[in-house]
Amino acid sequence: MVMRTIIRSTGRKATFTEAARRAQIVECAIEAVCEFGYAGASLSRVAKLAGISKGVITYHFASKAEILEEAVAVVYERGAEFALRTRSEAFDDDADPRDALRAYLETNLAYIAAHPREINAVVEITRGHRDADGRPVFGSAWEEREVIEPLEELFREGQERGRFRDFSPRVMAVAVRRVIDGFTFQMLAHPDTDVAGFTAEVVALFEHATRAGSESP
Amino acid sequence: MVMRTIIRSTGRKATFTEAARRAQIVECAIEAVCEFGYAGASLSRVAKLAGISKGVITYHFASKAEILEEAVAVVYERGAEFALRTRSEAFDDDADPRDALRAYLETNLAYIAAHPREINAVVEITRGHRDADGRPVFGSAWEEREVIEPLEELFREGQERGRFRDFSPRVMAVAVRRVIDGFTFQMLAHPDTDVAGFTAEVVALFEHATRAGSESP
Amino acid sequence: MVMRTIIRSTGRKATFTEAARRAQIVECAIEAVCEFGYAGASLSRVAKLAGISKGVITYHFASKAEILEEAVAVVYERGAEFALRTRSEAFDDDADPRDALRAYLETNLAYIAAHPREINAVVEITRGHRDADGRPVFGSAWEEREVIEPLEELFREGQERGRFRDFSPRVMAVAVRRVIDGFTFQMLAHPDTDVAGFTAEVVALFEHATRAGSESP
Amino acid sequence: MVMRTIIRSTGRKATFTEAARRAQIVECAIEAVCEFGYAGASLSRVAKLAGISKGVITYHFASKAEILEEAVAVVYERGAEFALRTRSEAFDDDADPRDALRAYLETNLAYIAAHPREINAVVEITRGHRDADGRPVFGSAWEEREVIEPLEELFREGQERGRFRDFSPRVMAVAVRRVIDGFTFQMLAHPDTDVAGFTAEVVALFEHATRAGSESP
DNA sequence: CATGAATGAGACTTCATTCAT
DNA sequence: AATGAATGAAGTCTCATTCAT
């Protein structure tokens, strides 16, 4: 008997083995991108990492682009799920914005520390992946909307409530994001990084950078 | 009369026209990387941008790698030169470390604002460029040594002199660097960014983040 | 009870469902050839048209060639059967050759008008289908023997009986055949063609072209 | 010195050797299509026939489609040129339409007799060549306009002048065309065909088929 | 100095076919 | 009887590089 579980948007029915193969291929694609960079992540290398023939890949995916785009989606889903699982209470609308910022930094850095290679691969893909005309598939508008704007909103609200000093929410949001993204390289270059210590430093950095003037440390 | 100078380790002599051609090709390679990404920057596209045939390129450069590596070197040289030209006094050993930090941020952001495409290309190249085995040519060790360590040293000295609060010089250095690098994308995505305003915000951010507790802004 | 019949030289037994599947696959292959051309008629497309998996096809047929060859055979059988059913009397040995020619044209054009897509597919297959070395499977000798020679014989006999003028039976046979074959494209390009009118014109054409000089229309 | 002669529509300058290579490749593509059919005419086979590497082909042509389309254009140009060279006077507006028909048949059959393989290849290409979506590139509209309509016009005019009997100009035009096209297969299957005899027969066929009732042979 | 031409490796993809279930 | 899975050959095309002129 063959169990059918997932109906994918392509209309293809997916069995367990199909889902497993797809997952395996996506995982190996992530690994290949991390190991050889976006430009060096050929299907041959993905196949070799997976220990399968190249044909298997094109049997399960319509195109290389489909693999890469699924990889990005998968990693983002995992990240969102991780954030909810570990610190969802800090993202309630009525939570203290400073607690929210701290939680945001901590969950993001923790997730990166746990999965640096995935994150690195996603960064590579979102930077490198282009459509047939050479235009980026994951444009900056995408990051603005999904990543920057929510942070901006957090800062704006905190300022209205008097919890943050007066600064440009946008610039601060961009800065926070860049520091978080940069942690990926730190973890890749130094896998033995003291994550707790690094996180505490980053949290302190942004607490000093944002706190309202009258407040005590 | 034709001036001749040894310009490369290969020992090839270079005339003015040779140097000009090399410079032109490097410039077009930078443009190609910026436009199409590292993976999409083929020699064909570089040649088309330069309005020359592909053969010209391989006549002047031994390999594609040589072009890319020269591009990185050229842009870094320009950046260093720019920093010296505009604010060299701030980097004297006896300058106030807080002034030095401000100057560092301002010169870096100003340079990026003036040449965002070059910088972006260099980032793409340093991330994407690999040797035949897929190993990065511009490893993280290189950035550590050239970029992070000098910043670290600045912070350490400032702390010793009591000008900065007690934080991890390394984490702060990394954070500064990431925020600066991230400005490239800001400029590319929004070329009409208010550079002065953005810079002031970033300077304020790090002044708040680093200043010794008792100090007034 | 399951009826079993030997239907193929391979010796495989075939049940009704087997025969039905084979027929369905052959029909979809014809459709695929008509829609995408010989070169574009892959087993994937046949399977998709049939709403079955590719495996089903290779379960019922030893090779793609077997499908195509069966398609040709099936369509020819149908055509012959159609001719016999509609106008068998005209092909008796003692029928007037001019009536036979008229009947031949009418039955052929009527059959094409009724099944233009099948015929088109068969033409595509007989033209395009090759063995591994690239040699045509349905060579011209096959058409000569099956199609041209009977027509030639009709003309020769008509001339002997004084019913046709003196012309080359072979050239006339080839001409008749080409005009009939060409009607396929007419029907595909203009499905609303006035078949009766077109047929009358063609019949008139060849009556004028063949009739003995002294004869009145 | 390198002579530049032809500026092609792609904007590429063409040298003599470039033009020669392109011509050679087109010729070998025609040969490959004729030998292996449209579906079997791979670039590998074209390259093998030309005695060059596959890369040479893709250096001179942007795509396989470009080769095939150039092949069709080249052969049609040659045919038109041949017709003008041999019998241009018969196509004057005031020439006798019956002479024009005779000339049309004779020039077409003569050209086919001289170049049967080219013509066959063009027929294969126009039938088989599809765009990315599977739609024919050389649709029936193209043939209608370029080939059928001029013939129709010839017949219509001849009827107005009382030189032809009353028949459907369109059906007659289609018939003439099919007989001419069919001659290609005759020549390929029987290269030793008596061309003059075959032509005379075809001319007689259509003279009988078209001539006004009162006229003597 | 410059370039057009050629090459072969390797990219992605399609396909007919085989096989285990 | 059916099918999903896998495979490897072959297809078209891109690319960095080499070479003769």
mmCIF file of N, CA and C (backbone and C1' of nucleotides) in Angstrom, chain D residues 15 17-18 21 53 55-56 59-60, chain E residues 3-11:
data_model
loop_
_atom_site.group_PDB
_atom_site.id
_atom_site.type_symbol
_atom_site.label_atom_id
_atom_site.label_comp_id
_atom_site.label_asym_id
_atom_site.label_seq_id
_atom_site.Cartn_x
_atom_site.Cartn_y
_atom_site.Cartn_z
ATOM 1 N N THR D 15 32.386 38.029 -40.910
ATOM 2 C CA THR D 15 33.523 37.966 -41.807
ATOM 3 C C THR D 15 33.250 36.895 -42.843
ATOM 4 N N THR D 17 34.951 34.138 -43.240
ATOM 5 C CA THR D 17 35.002 32.794 -42.660
ATOM 6 C C THR D 17 33.756 32.526 -41.844
ATOM 7 N N GLU D 18 33.261 33.558 -41.164
ATOM 8 C CA GLU D 18 32.023 33.379 -40.420
ATOM 9 C C GLU D 18 30.885 33.001 -41.363
ATOM 10 N N ARG D 21 31.342 29.456 -42.539
ATOM 11 C CA ARG D 21 31.001 28.469 -41.517
ATOM 12 C C ARG D 21 29.487 28.363 -41.363
ATOM 13 N N SER D 53 33.468 20.390 -34.110
ATOM 14 C CA SER D 53 32.968 20.091 -32.781
ATOM 15 C C SER D 53 31.627 20.807 -32.562
ATOM 16 N N GLY D 55 30.712 22.652 -30.272
ATOM 17 C CA GLY D 55 30.882 24.023 -29.827
ATOM 18 C C GLY D 55 30.947 25.020 -30.970
ATOM 19 N N VAL D 56 31.502 24.602 -32.092
ATOM 20 C CA VAL D 56 31.589 25.513 -33.239
ATOM 21 C C VAL D 56 30.190 25.974 -33.658
ATOM 22 N N TYR D 59 28.844 28.438 -31.388
ATOM 23 C CA TYR D 59 29.568 29.704 -31.491
ATOM 24 C C TYR D 59 28.983 30.564 -32.609
ATOM 25 N N HIS D 60 28.575 29.934 -33.679
ATOM 26 C CA HIS D 60 28.098 30.696 -34.834
ATOM 27 C C HIS D 60 26.592 30.925 -34.838
ATOM 28 P P DT E 3 39.723 44.277 -30.251
ATOM 29 O "O5'" DT E 3 39.512 42.916 -31.034
ATOM 30 C "C5'" DT E 3 39.749 42.912 -32.439
ATOM 31 C "C4'" DT E 3 39.620 41.511 -32.970
ATOM 32 C "C3'" DT E 3 38.432 40.747 -32.378
ATOM 33 O "O3'" DT E 3 37.695 40.236 -33.440
ATOM 34 C "C1'" DT E 3 40.361 39.422 -32.384
ATOM 35 P P DG E 4 36.176 40.299 -33.429
ATOM 36 O "O5'" DG E 4 35.880 39.093 -34.427
ATOM 37 C "C5'" DG E 4 36.618 39.039 -35.636
ATOM 38 C "C4'" DG E 4 37.005 37.598 -35.937
ATOM 39 C "C3'" DG E 4 35.852 36.610 -35.832
ATOM 40 O "O3'" DG E 4 35.937 35.757 -36.960
ATOM 41 C "C1'" DG E 4 37.637 35.887 -34.450
ATOM 42 P P DA E 5 34.841 34.691 -37.173
ATOM 43 O "O5'" DA E 5 35.535 33.369 -36.626
ATOM 44 C "C5'" DA E 5 36.790 32.983 -37.186
ATOM 45 C "C4'" DA E 5 37.317 31.769 -36.451
ATOM 46 C "C3'" DA E 5 36.302 30.654 -36.260
ATOM 47 O "O3'" DA E 5 36.813 29.504 -36.898
ATOM 48 C "C1'" DA E 5 37.481 31.114 -34.229
ATOM 49 P P DA E 6 35.949 28.209 -36.944
ATOM 50 O "O5'" DA E 6 36.437 27.407 -35.672
ATOM 51 C "C5'" DA E 6 37.820 27.080 -35.576
ATOM 52 C "C4'" DA E 6 38.095 26.486 -34.223
ATOM 53 C "C3'" DA E 6 37.160 25.339 -33.820
ATOM 54 O "O3'" DA E 6 37.940 24.169 -33.724
ATOM 55 C "C1'" DA E 6 37.507 26.880 -32.023
ATOM 56 P P DT E 7 37.249 22.790 -33.540
ATOM 57 O "O5'" DT E 7 37.397 22.567 -31.983
ATOM 58 C "C5'" DT E 7 38.669 22.872 -31.391
ATOM 59 C "C4'" DT E 7 38.547 22.782 -29.900
ATOM 60 C "C3'" DT E 7 37.626 21.660 -29.417
ATOM 61 O "O3'" DT E 7 38.394 20.746 -28.676
ATOM 62 C "C1'" DT E 7 37.222 23.692 -28.240
ATOM 63 P P DG E 8 38.069 19.238 -28.681
ATOM 64 O "O5'" DG E 8 37.751 19.073 -27.134
ATOM 65 C "C5'" DG E 8 38.663 19.609 -26.189
ATOM 66 C "C4'" DG E 8 37.964 19.803 -24.866
ATOM 67 C "C3'" DG E 8 37.026 18.654 -24.468
ATOM 68 O "O3'" DG E 8 37.062 18.560 -23.060
ATOM 69 C "C1'" DG E 8 35.803 20.627 -24.558
ATOM 70 P P DA E 9 36.820 17.209 -22.389
ATOM 71 O "O5'" DA E 9 36.545 17.685 -20.901
ATOM 72 C "C5'" DA E 9 37.202 18.873 -20.436
ATOM 73 C "C4'" DA E 9 36.236 19.727 -19.628
ATOM 74 C "C3'" DA E 9 35.262 18.915 -18.763
ATOM 75 O "O3'" DA E 9 35.247 19.477 -17.464
ATOM 76 C "C1'" DA E 9 34.063 20.468 -20.092
ATOM 77 P P DG E 10 34.622 18.644 -16.299
ATOM 78 O "O5'" DG E 10 33.241 19.368 -16.002
ATOM 79 C "C5'" DG E 10 33.204 20.788 -15.883
ATOM 80 C "C4'" DG E 10 31.805 21.283 -16.151
ATOM 81 C "C3'" DG E 10 30.698 20.467 -15.463
ATOM 82 O "O3'" DG E 10 29.891 21.346 -14.701
ATOM 83 C "C1'" DG E 10 30.141 20.916 -17.694
ATOM 84 P P DA E 11 28.984 20.846 -13.592
ATOM 85 O "O5'" DA E 11 27.649 21.663 -13.842
ATOM 86 C "C5'" DA E 11 27.703 23.074 -13.969
ATOM 87 C "C4'" DA E 11 26.562 23.557 -14.813
ATOM 88 C "C3'" DA E 11 25.235 22.884 -14.509
ATOM 89 O "O3'" DA E 11 24.504 23.640 -13.575
ATOM 90 C "C1'" DA E 11 25.618 23.070 -16.877
#
